[in-house]
């Protein structure tokens, strides 16, 4: 019971709508969040990065390292970049101004003015050699430190401690990314609908990426994090950063890798440590939900037989009937449906999904309720 | 003044003279070869430009079009017009071939066209040192271009791995898809052509200068030719090596670039950029040289800082060989190497800046006539400075890591290549076309060409910088809706430049019907410039000079008696 309550408190505390969260927490005995709650988590952990609002603008905007940095590295890169721009700016502006002056001042007006005859001016020439050199010296100092910072995470971060560092092996393949979390033992990649899953990271927790490829070269790039690294088959490249802003960040493969290069999208979600615990729990139960999912979405328009489904659901809860497990089942069914609905190319399926989603989901919710309320004793260890 | 050296007259041998088309096919005259280069480049430029059009039409919208197409496929209804509906593979072929054609068949030979035509005349030579080799070099380009263009029609289509042809992507489709192999052979042939031209120019400028044409009097265009030829000679074999590794890995079971078998894909990138960074200077240095003459001519002044211009080109040549890895900051290099390549790249900005300031000083105090050629030259400074500024931003490693392989890079190199090299080529054409063809191009049409080109380039490529800053990757056929507006702008800008190109093309054809130029110096500039190409007829006679012309040129001008 303690565990259950603990899980529930965590779950509710992290809801995006605080009101509902409070409501549930005070209810205390309530064991299930409503379906809206499930959907909110789906939106949190697997957002639709292509969603447009009614004005045709993206719901999750693209953020980049320079104007909306979302990691410590990106923040430094932005600062450094603005500094460089500031130092270089005169060399952009000055020639343009001089050009305009020359154009307006020295045009041939047919007044018989004799053109000048000078051909050198050593002082001036020295100036426009020396001053740019000076500018280069100025920009080269601050960048030095940042260069080395980008190489390795700070030594005080204990990379063996899962609370301090997330280590992810990133594998590119034509045309998707696989992620393996080292400490958490989670493997993700493409979801039930074959769409890219987001890389879920923890706010303020140093993230190390070990990047490689299964086939051709790729490059992992989420602009807001300020990092990009090529992926090569047969070798590892590394990069690191610490997310400093929670939210949804979009990216794309940044090395031409074949016909699907343009649709090799990347998304990444930064969540709080508590939310990440929920995510881990969801991932732990994920594999067990597949059978139920397969049964549920069988065939276009076909409804799954109640008996078959019930057997599967019962089996699912035999192992463990904790709230976490229950939530995971509801989450994954909703998440898989959400993905199917997003997948652009399956028009026929798409329509079917929209049409039958609600009834199938109701069917399942009902089953879960019946199975769990049946008197059969279940182990409640999480 | 000493009396003119005794005339060396071409021996009157009994040789068969062809006329008409056979004359062009068999000619070894550097001027005819120069013109053939020129027309080849014009045609290839239009082809490459049309490919760019295909790309820009696809990118005008984020790719919502895709979904419409796919829905249509699923529902069995008619597919709406979409350039790349069948496969995104074709899009990648377009991107690859657009770049390859523009680089190997437009910009590089574009400058060679002028170097071929003008440099021997400028230095007072009667032809190139190796006229037959010169012709051979040109004719090699034809099979090279045919190989690349026809590869669209072989199984699997043309090469689709970008003009950089990074393995392992360029190894995919081994044995079944010859497009990539044809591309490699095309590059080989174009490379041999480049090398032959380079040798020829070096020998010509070193040995065939007229008496009195000392190194310190050599026109800057000839100096630039020397330096560019050195780059071509040293760098092009490296490119051949890189693409040959791809060829061998594809066809002969070697594993130069396959990591799992002991090769290294990053090694390929190093070798490729060892050529391809210097290559970007092959694509601009000749123009740097030539444009100095344009500025001086139309400002009615002599070139400012002649000596420092030579040193600057020399420094760019030298440094150009030492910065290649700035294209590879994301491959995971040791930090100290990144720092080195960053500093070296920044350093290139200095001689480049010197040149820009020298040009401005050349105009300063002048009496400037804004002919179309001069307009292009001024437009070049404006755009090139923006492009070079982008280069400086990219040279800073932390920033580059965010921007590499994004549209910012595409913006940068189009700003320096179209805003730079292509503007230079236009300026040079307007400047030297009267000499080369004996007819003026229309100044009125030229004004349209310039303004459409200038504004189009600015809009199209500045917008690309914005897309890149916002996070749009390069070489993609679809993109997030966030980048909609800047991409739309780029497409608009593209159409402006393409209209300009068409007007220019028509004007080129029409120019032949204009009255023949009868003076030596149609721009009336040679009283100050004293350059040999303006001291001979338009176009110059076969063998250019019956006698070695006197240097300095005043004598020659006085002798021919039409000093304005
Ligand atoms: C002011 C001096 C310049 C500097 C410091 C500079 C710097 C750079 C850097 C750092 C990159 C790599 C970007 C990346 O891929 O991450 C780059 C790309 C490029 N630059 Fe420049 N650049 C300069 C001038 C030029 C000029 C004059 C040209 C040619 C006329 C040129 C042509 C190119 C091209 C073609 C690429 C991209 C090649 C590709 O990836 O396909 N650059 N430049
Ligand atoms: Cu890719
Ligand atoms: Cu470069």
mmCIF file of C-alpha atoms in Angstrom, chain A residues 65-268:
data_model
loop_
_atom_site.group_PDB
_atom_site.id
_atom_site.type_symbol
_atom_site.label_atom_id
_atom_site.label_comp_id
_atom_site.label_asym_id
_atom_site.label_seq_id
_atom_site.Cartn_x
_atom_site.Cartn_y
_atom_site.Cartn_z
ATOM 1 C CA UNK A 65 20.960 27.534 -29.658
ATOM 2 C CA UNK A 66 21.295 31.217 -30.413
ATOM 3 C CA UNK A 67 17.938 32.710 -29.584
ATOM 4 C CA UNK A 68 16.523 30.135 -27.167
ATOM 5 C CA UNK A 69 19.325 27.972 -25.786
ATOM 6 C CA UNK A 70 18.124 25.002 -23.758
ATOM 7 C CA UNK A 71 21.345 23.656 -22.346
ATOM 8 C CA UNK A 72 24.400 24.977 -20.588
ATOM 9 C CA UNK A 73 26.470 24.374 -23.714
ATOM 10 C CA UNK A 74 23.952 26.137 -25.923
ATOM 11 C CA UNK A 75 23.905 29.050 -23.504
ATOM 12 C CA UNK A 76 27.679 29.391 -23.730
ATOM 13 C CA UNK A 77 27.635 28.963 -27.492
ATOM 14 C CA UNK A 78 25.053 31.703 -27.781
ATOM 15 C CA UNK A 79 27.005 34.068 -25.557
ATOM 16 C CA UNK A 80 30.193 33.332 -27.421
ATOM 17 C CA UNK A 81 28.491 33.791 -30.754
ATOM 18 C CA UNK A 82 26.992 37.153 -29.859
ATOM 19 C CA UNK A 83 30.385 38.265 -28.623
ATOM 20 C CA UNK A 84 32.036 37.202 -31.889
ATOM 21 C CA UNK A 85 29.347 38.911 -33.914
ATOM 22 C CA UNK A 86 29.932 42.061 -31.946
ATOM 23 C CA UNK A 87 33.674 41.974 -32.629
ATOM 24 C CA UNK A 88 33.271 41.090 -36.315
ATOM 25 C CA UNK A 89 30.434 43.493 -37.006
ATOM 26 C CA UNK A 90 32.628 46.467 -37.956
ATOM 27 C CA UNK A 91 34.164 44.393 -40.744
ATOM 28 C CA UNK A 92 30.704 43.800 -42.147
ATOM 29 C CA UNK A 93 29.454 47.350 -41.765
ATOM 30 C CA UNK A 94 32.541 49.372 -42.621
ATOM 31 C CA UNK A 95 33.079 48.096 -46.184
ATOM 32 C CA UNK A 96 29.388 48.597 -46.949
ATOM 33 C CA UNK A 97 29.487 52.165 -45.698
ATOM 34 C CA UNK A 98 32.681 52.893 -47.597
ATOM 35 C CA UNK A 99 31.146 51.370 -50.693
ATOM 36 C CA UNK A 100 28.131 53.637 -50.429
ATOM 37 C CA UNK A 101 30.336 56.666 -49.859
ATOM 38 C CA UNK A 102 32.448 55.812 -52.893
ATOM 39 C CA UNK A 103 29.402 55.229 -55.036
ATOM 40 C CA UNK A 104 27.778 58.542 -54.183
ATOM 41 C CA UNK A 105 30.824 60.688 -53.734
ATOM 42 C CA UNK A 106 33.034 59.669 -56.604
ATOM 43 C CA UNK A 107 30.651 59.056 -59.444
ATOM 44 C CA UNK A 108 31.606 60.657 -62.729
ATOM 45 C CA UNK A 109 29.430 63.771 -62.932
ATOM 46 C CA UNK A 110 30.909 64.894 -66.216
ATOM 47 C CA UNK A 111 32.313 67.997 -64.553
ATOM 48 C CA UNK A 112 35.804 67.261 -65.770
ATOM 49 C CA UNK A 113 37.104 66.523 -62.280
ATOM 50 C CA UNK A 114 40.511 64.868 -62.498
ATOM 51 C CA UNK A 115 40.618 61.444 -60.806
ATOM 52 C CA UNK A 116 43.139 61.006 -58.039
ATOM 53 C CA UNK A 117 46.401 59.280 -58.863
ATOM 54 C CA UNK A 118 47.587 57.783 -55.567
ATOM 55 C CA UNK A 119 48.432 54.096 -55.719
ATOM 56 C CA UNK A 120 49.553 53.198 -52.217
ATOM 57 C CA UNK A 121 49.200 54.431 -48.686
ATOM 58 C CA UNK A 122 51.355 52.447 -46.340
ATOM 59 C CA UNK A 123 49.778 53.689 -43.132
ATOM 60 C CA UNK A 124 46.295 52.754 -44.254
ATOM 61 C CA UNK A 125 47.430 49.396 -45.554
ATOM 62 C CA UNK A 126 49.109 48.640 -42.267
ATOM 63 C CA UNK A 127 45.928 49.603 -40.435
ATOM 64 C CA UNK A 128 43.655 47.308 -42.381
ATOM 65 C CA UNK A 129 46.075 44.454 -41.889
ATOM 66 C CA UNK A 130 46.755 44.994 -38.215
ATOM 67 C CA UNK A 131 43.270 45.845 -36.978
ATOM 68 C CA UNK A 132 41.626 42.647 -38.283
ATOM 69 C CA UNK A 133 44.493 40.663 -36.744
ATOM 70 C CA UNK A 134 43.748 42.344 -33.470
ATOM 71 C CA UNK A 135 40.079 41.423 -33.784
ATOM 72 C CA UNK A 136 41.075 37.811 -34.321
ATOM 73 C CA UNK A 137 43.144 37.837 -31.162
ATOM 74 C CA UNK A 138 40.181 39.253 -29.271
ATOM 75 C CA UNK A 139 37.740 36.583 -30.410
ATOM 76 C CA UNK A 140 40.207 33.777 -29.968
ATOM 77 C CA UNK A 141 40.537 34.105 -26.200
ATOM 78 C CA UNK A 142 37.017 33.358 -24.883
ATOM 79 C CA UNK A 143 36.381 30.636 -27.414
ATOM 80 C CA UNK A 144 39.359 28.653 -26.190
ATOM 81 C CA UNK A 145 37.763 27.839 -22.867
ATOM 82 C CA UNK A 146 34.449 26.913 -24.428
ATOM 83 C CA UNK A 147 36.163 24.593 -26.887
ATOM 84 C CA UNK A 148 37.626 22.578 -24.047
ATOM 85 C CA UNK A 149 34.421 22.726 -22.092
ATOM 86 C CA UNK A 150 32.579 21.140 -24.999
ATOM 87 C CA UNK A 151 35.027 18.279 -25.069
ATOM 88 C CA UNK A 152 34.208 16.634 -21.738
ATOM 89 C CA UNK A 153 31.684 17.103 -18.930
ATOM 90 C CA UNK A 154 33.029 18.669 -15.731
ATOM 91 C CA UNK A 155 34.980 16.255 -13.548
ATOM 92 C CA UNK A 156 32.748 16.787 -10.529
ATOM 93 C CA UNK A 157 29.910 15.050 -12.347
ATOM 94 C CA UNK A 158 30.003 11.398 -11.364
ATOM 95 C CA UNK A 159 29.024 9.700 -14.582
ATOM 96 C CA UNK A 160 28.468 6.414 -12.773
ATOM 97 C CA UNK A 161 25.759 7.969 -10.676
ATOM 98 C CA UNK A 162 22.396 7.818 -12.438
ATOM 99 C CA UNK A 163 21.196 10.836 -10.476
ATOM 100 C CA UNK A 164 24.011 12.935 -11.875
ATOM 101 C CA UNK A 165 24.392 11.722 -15.414
ATOM 102 C CA UNK A 166 22.278 10.224 -18.149
ATOM 103 C CA UNK A 167 24.363 8.225 -20.561
ATOM 104 C CA UNK A 168 22.716 7.351 -23.839
ATOM 105 C CA UNK A 169 24.040 5.348 -26.727
ATOM 106 C CA UNK A 170 22.618 6.922 -29.863
ATOM 107 C CA UNK A 171 22.557 4.787 -32.971
ATOM 108 C CA UNK A 172 21.575 6.251 -36.314
ATOM 109 C CA UNK A 173 20.165 4.058 -39.009
ATOM 110 C CA UNK A 174 18.435 4.751 -42.292
ATOM 111 C CA UNK A 175 16.172 6.585 -41.278
ATOM 112 C CA UNK A 176 15.637 6.676 -37.535
ATOM 113 C CA UNK A 177 17.492 6.854 -34.240
ATOM 114 C CA UNK A 178 17.792 4.235 -31.524
ATOM 115 C CA UNK A 179 18.548 5.258 -27.971
ATOM 116 C CA UNK A 180 19.877 3.046 -25.207
ATOM 117 C CA UNK A 181 20.011 4.503 -21.724
ATOM 118 C CA UNK A 182 22.939 2.943 -19.928
ATOM 119 C CA UNK A 183 21.988 3.357 -16.266
ATOM 120 C CA UNK A 184 18.257 3.081 -16.748
ATOM 121 C CA UNK A 185 18.490 0.094 -19.061
ATOM 122 C CA UNK A 186 15.915 1.523 -21.448
ATOM 123 C CA UNK A 187 15.988 0.963 -25.189
ATOM 124 C CA UNK A 188 13.818 3.086 -27.412
ATOM 125 C CA UNK A 189 13.750 3.946 -31.073
ATOM 126 C CA UNK A 190 10.708 3.705 -33.250
ATOM 127 C CA UNK A 191 7.291 3.200 -31.709
ATOM 128 C CA UNK A 192 4.370 0.938 -32.509
ATOM 129 C CA UNK A 193 3.539 2.989 -35.595
ATOM 130 C CA UNK A 194 7.153 3.070 -36.776
ATOM 131 C CA UNK A 195 7.622 6.717 -35.844
ATOM 132 C CA UNK A 196 10.672 8.163 -34.165
ATOM 133 C CA UNK A 197 10.408 8.333 -30.392
ATOM 134 C CA UNK A 198 11.752 11.325 -28.524
ATOM 135 C CA UNK A 199 14.854 11.216 -26.409
ATOM 136 C CA UNK A 200 13.615 11.973 -22.897
ATOM 137 C CA UNK A 201 16.138 13.811 -20.748
ATOM 138 C CA UNK A 202 16.173 15.175 -17.248
ATOM 139 C CA UNK A 203 16.283 18.829 -16.423
ATOM 140 C CA UNK A 204 19.660 19.740 -14.960
ATOM 141 C CA UNK A 205 21.101 16.250 -15.290
ATOM 142 C CA UNK A 206 24.284 16.032 -17.334
ATOM 143 C CA UNK A 207 23.665 14.055 -20.491
ATOM 144 C CA UNK A 208 26.376 12.152 -22.323
ATOM 145 C CA UNK A 209 25.704 10.849 -25.799
ATOM 146 C CA UNK A 210 27.774 8.097 -27.367
ATOM 147 C CA UNK A 211 26.909 8.259 -31.003
ATOM 148 C CA UNK A 212 27.347 5.651 -33.682
ATOM 149 C CA UNK A 213 25.654 4.407 -36.817
ATOM 150 C CA UNK A 214 24.388 1.163 -38.229
ATOM 151 C CA UNK A 215 24.896 2.063 -41.851
ATOM 152 C CA UNK A 216 25.873 5.378 -43.467
ATOM 153 C CA UNK A 217 26.942 8.602 -41.772
ATOM 154 C CA UNK A 218 24.328 10.567 -39.888
ATOM 155 C CA UNK A 219 24.567 13.467 -37.495
ATOM 156 C CA UNK A 220 22.566 13.951 -34.332
ATOM 157 C CA UNK A 221 21.397 17.527 -34.038
ATOM 158 C CA UNK A 222 18.924 19.179 -31.727
ATOM 159 C CA UNK A 223 19.580 22.884 -32.317
ATOM 160 C CA UNK A 224 18.387 24.049 -28.915
ATOM 161 C CA UNK A 225 21.013 21.920 -27.152
ATOM 162 C CA UNK A 226 23.829 23.524 -29.121
ATOM 163 C CA UNK A 227 25.461 20.222 -29.981
ATOM 164 C CA UNK A 228 25.808 18.228 -33.152
ATOM 165 C CA UNK A 229 27.901 15.152 -33.754
ATOM 166 C CA UNK A 230 28.388 12.890 -36.728
ATOM 167 C CA UNK A 231 27.527 9.219 -36.450
ATOM 168 C CA UNK A 232 29.850 6.749 -38.136
ATOM 169 C CA UNK A 233 29.460 3.053 -38.490
ATOM 170 C CA UNK A 234 32.250 1.318 -36.641
ATOM 171 C CA UNK A 235 33.191 4.141 -34.344
ATOM 172 C CA UNK A 236 31.839 6.194 -31.501
ATOM 173 C CA UNK A 237 31.723 9.941 -31.216
ATOM 174 C CA UNK A 238 30.754 11.692 -28.021
ATOM 175 C CA UNK A 239 29.094 14.829 -26.952
ATOM 176 C CA UNK A 240 27.587 16.145 -23.769
ATOM 177 C CA UNK A 241 25.367 18.887 -22.428
ATOM 178 C CA UNK A 242 23.092 19.586 -19.498
ATOM 179 C CA UNK A 243 19.504 20.516 -20.303
ATOM 180 C CA UNK A 244 18.521 23.722 -18.560
ATOM 181 C CA UNK A 245 15.014 24.261 -19.876
ATOM 182 C CA UNK A 246 12.084 21.850 -19.745
ATOM 183 C CA UNK A 247 10.127 21.435 -22.918
ATOM 184 C CA UNK A 248 9.958 19.869 -26.345
ATOM 185 C CA UNK A 249 12.884 20.314 -28.723
ATOM 186 C CA UNK A 250 12.934 19.434 -32.372
ATOM 187 C CA UNK A 251 15.873 18.473 -34.520
ATOM 188 C CA UNK A 252 16.864 16.616 -37.617
ATOM 189 C CA UNK A 253 19.556 14.362 -38.945
ATOM 190 C CA UNK A 254 22.266 16.684 -40.214
ATOM 191 C CA UNK A 255 24.281 14.556 -42.567
ATOM 192 C CA UNK A 256 22.937 13.451 -45.920
ATOM 193 C CA UNK A 257 22.139 9.779 -45.442
ATOM 194 C CA UNK A 258 19.909 8.770 -48.319
ATOM 195 C CA UNK A 259 16.387 9.325 -49.607
ATOM 196 C CA UNK A 260 14.899 9.538 -46.113
ATOM 197 C CA UNK A 261 17.406 12.052 -44.801
ATOM 198 C CA UNK A 262 14.879 14.855 -44.817
ATOM 199 C CA UNK A 263 12.383 12.884 -42.764
ATOM 200 C CA UNK A 264 14.922 11.599 -40.254
ATOM 201 C CA UNK A 265 13.488 13.876 -37.615
ATOM 202 C CA UNK A 266 14.620 14.024 -34.025
ATOM 203 C CA UNK A 267 12.687 15.162 -31.014
ATOM 204 C CA UNK A 268 13.774 15.434 -27.468
#
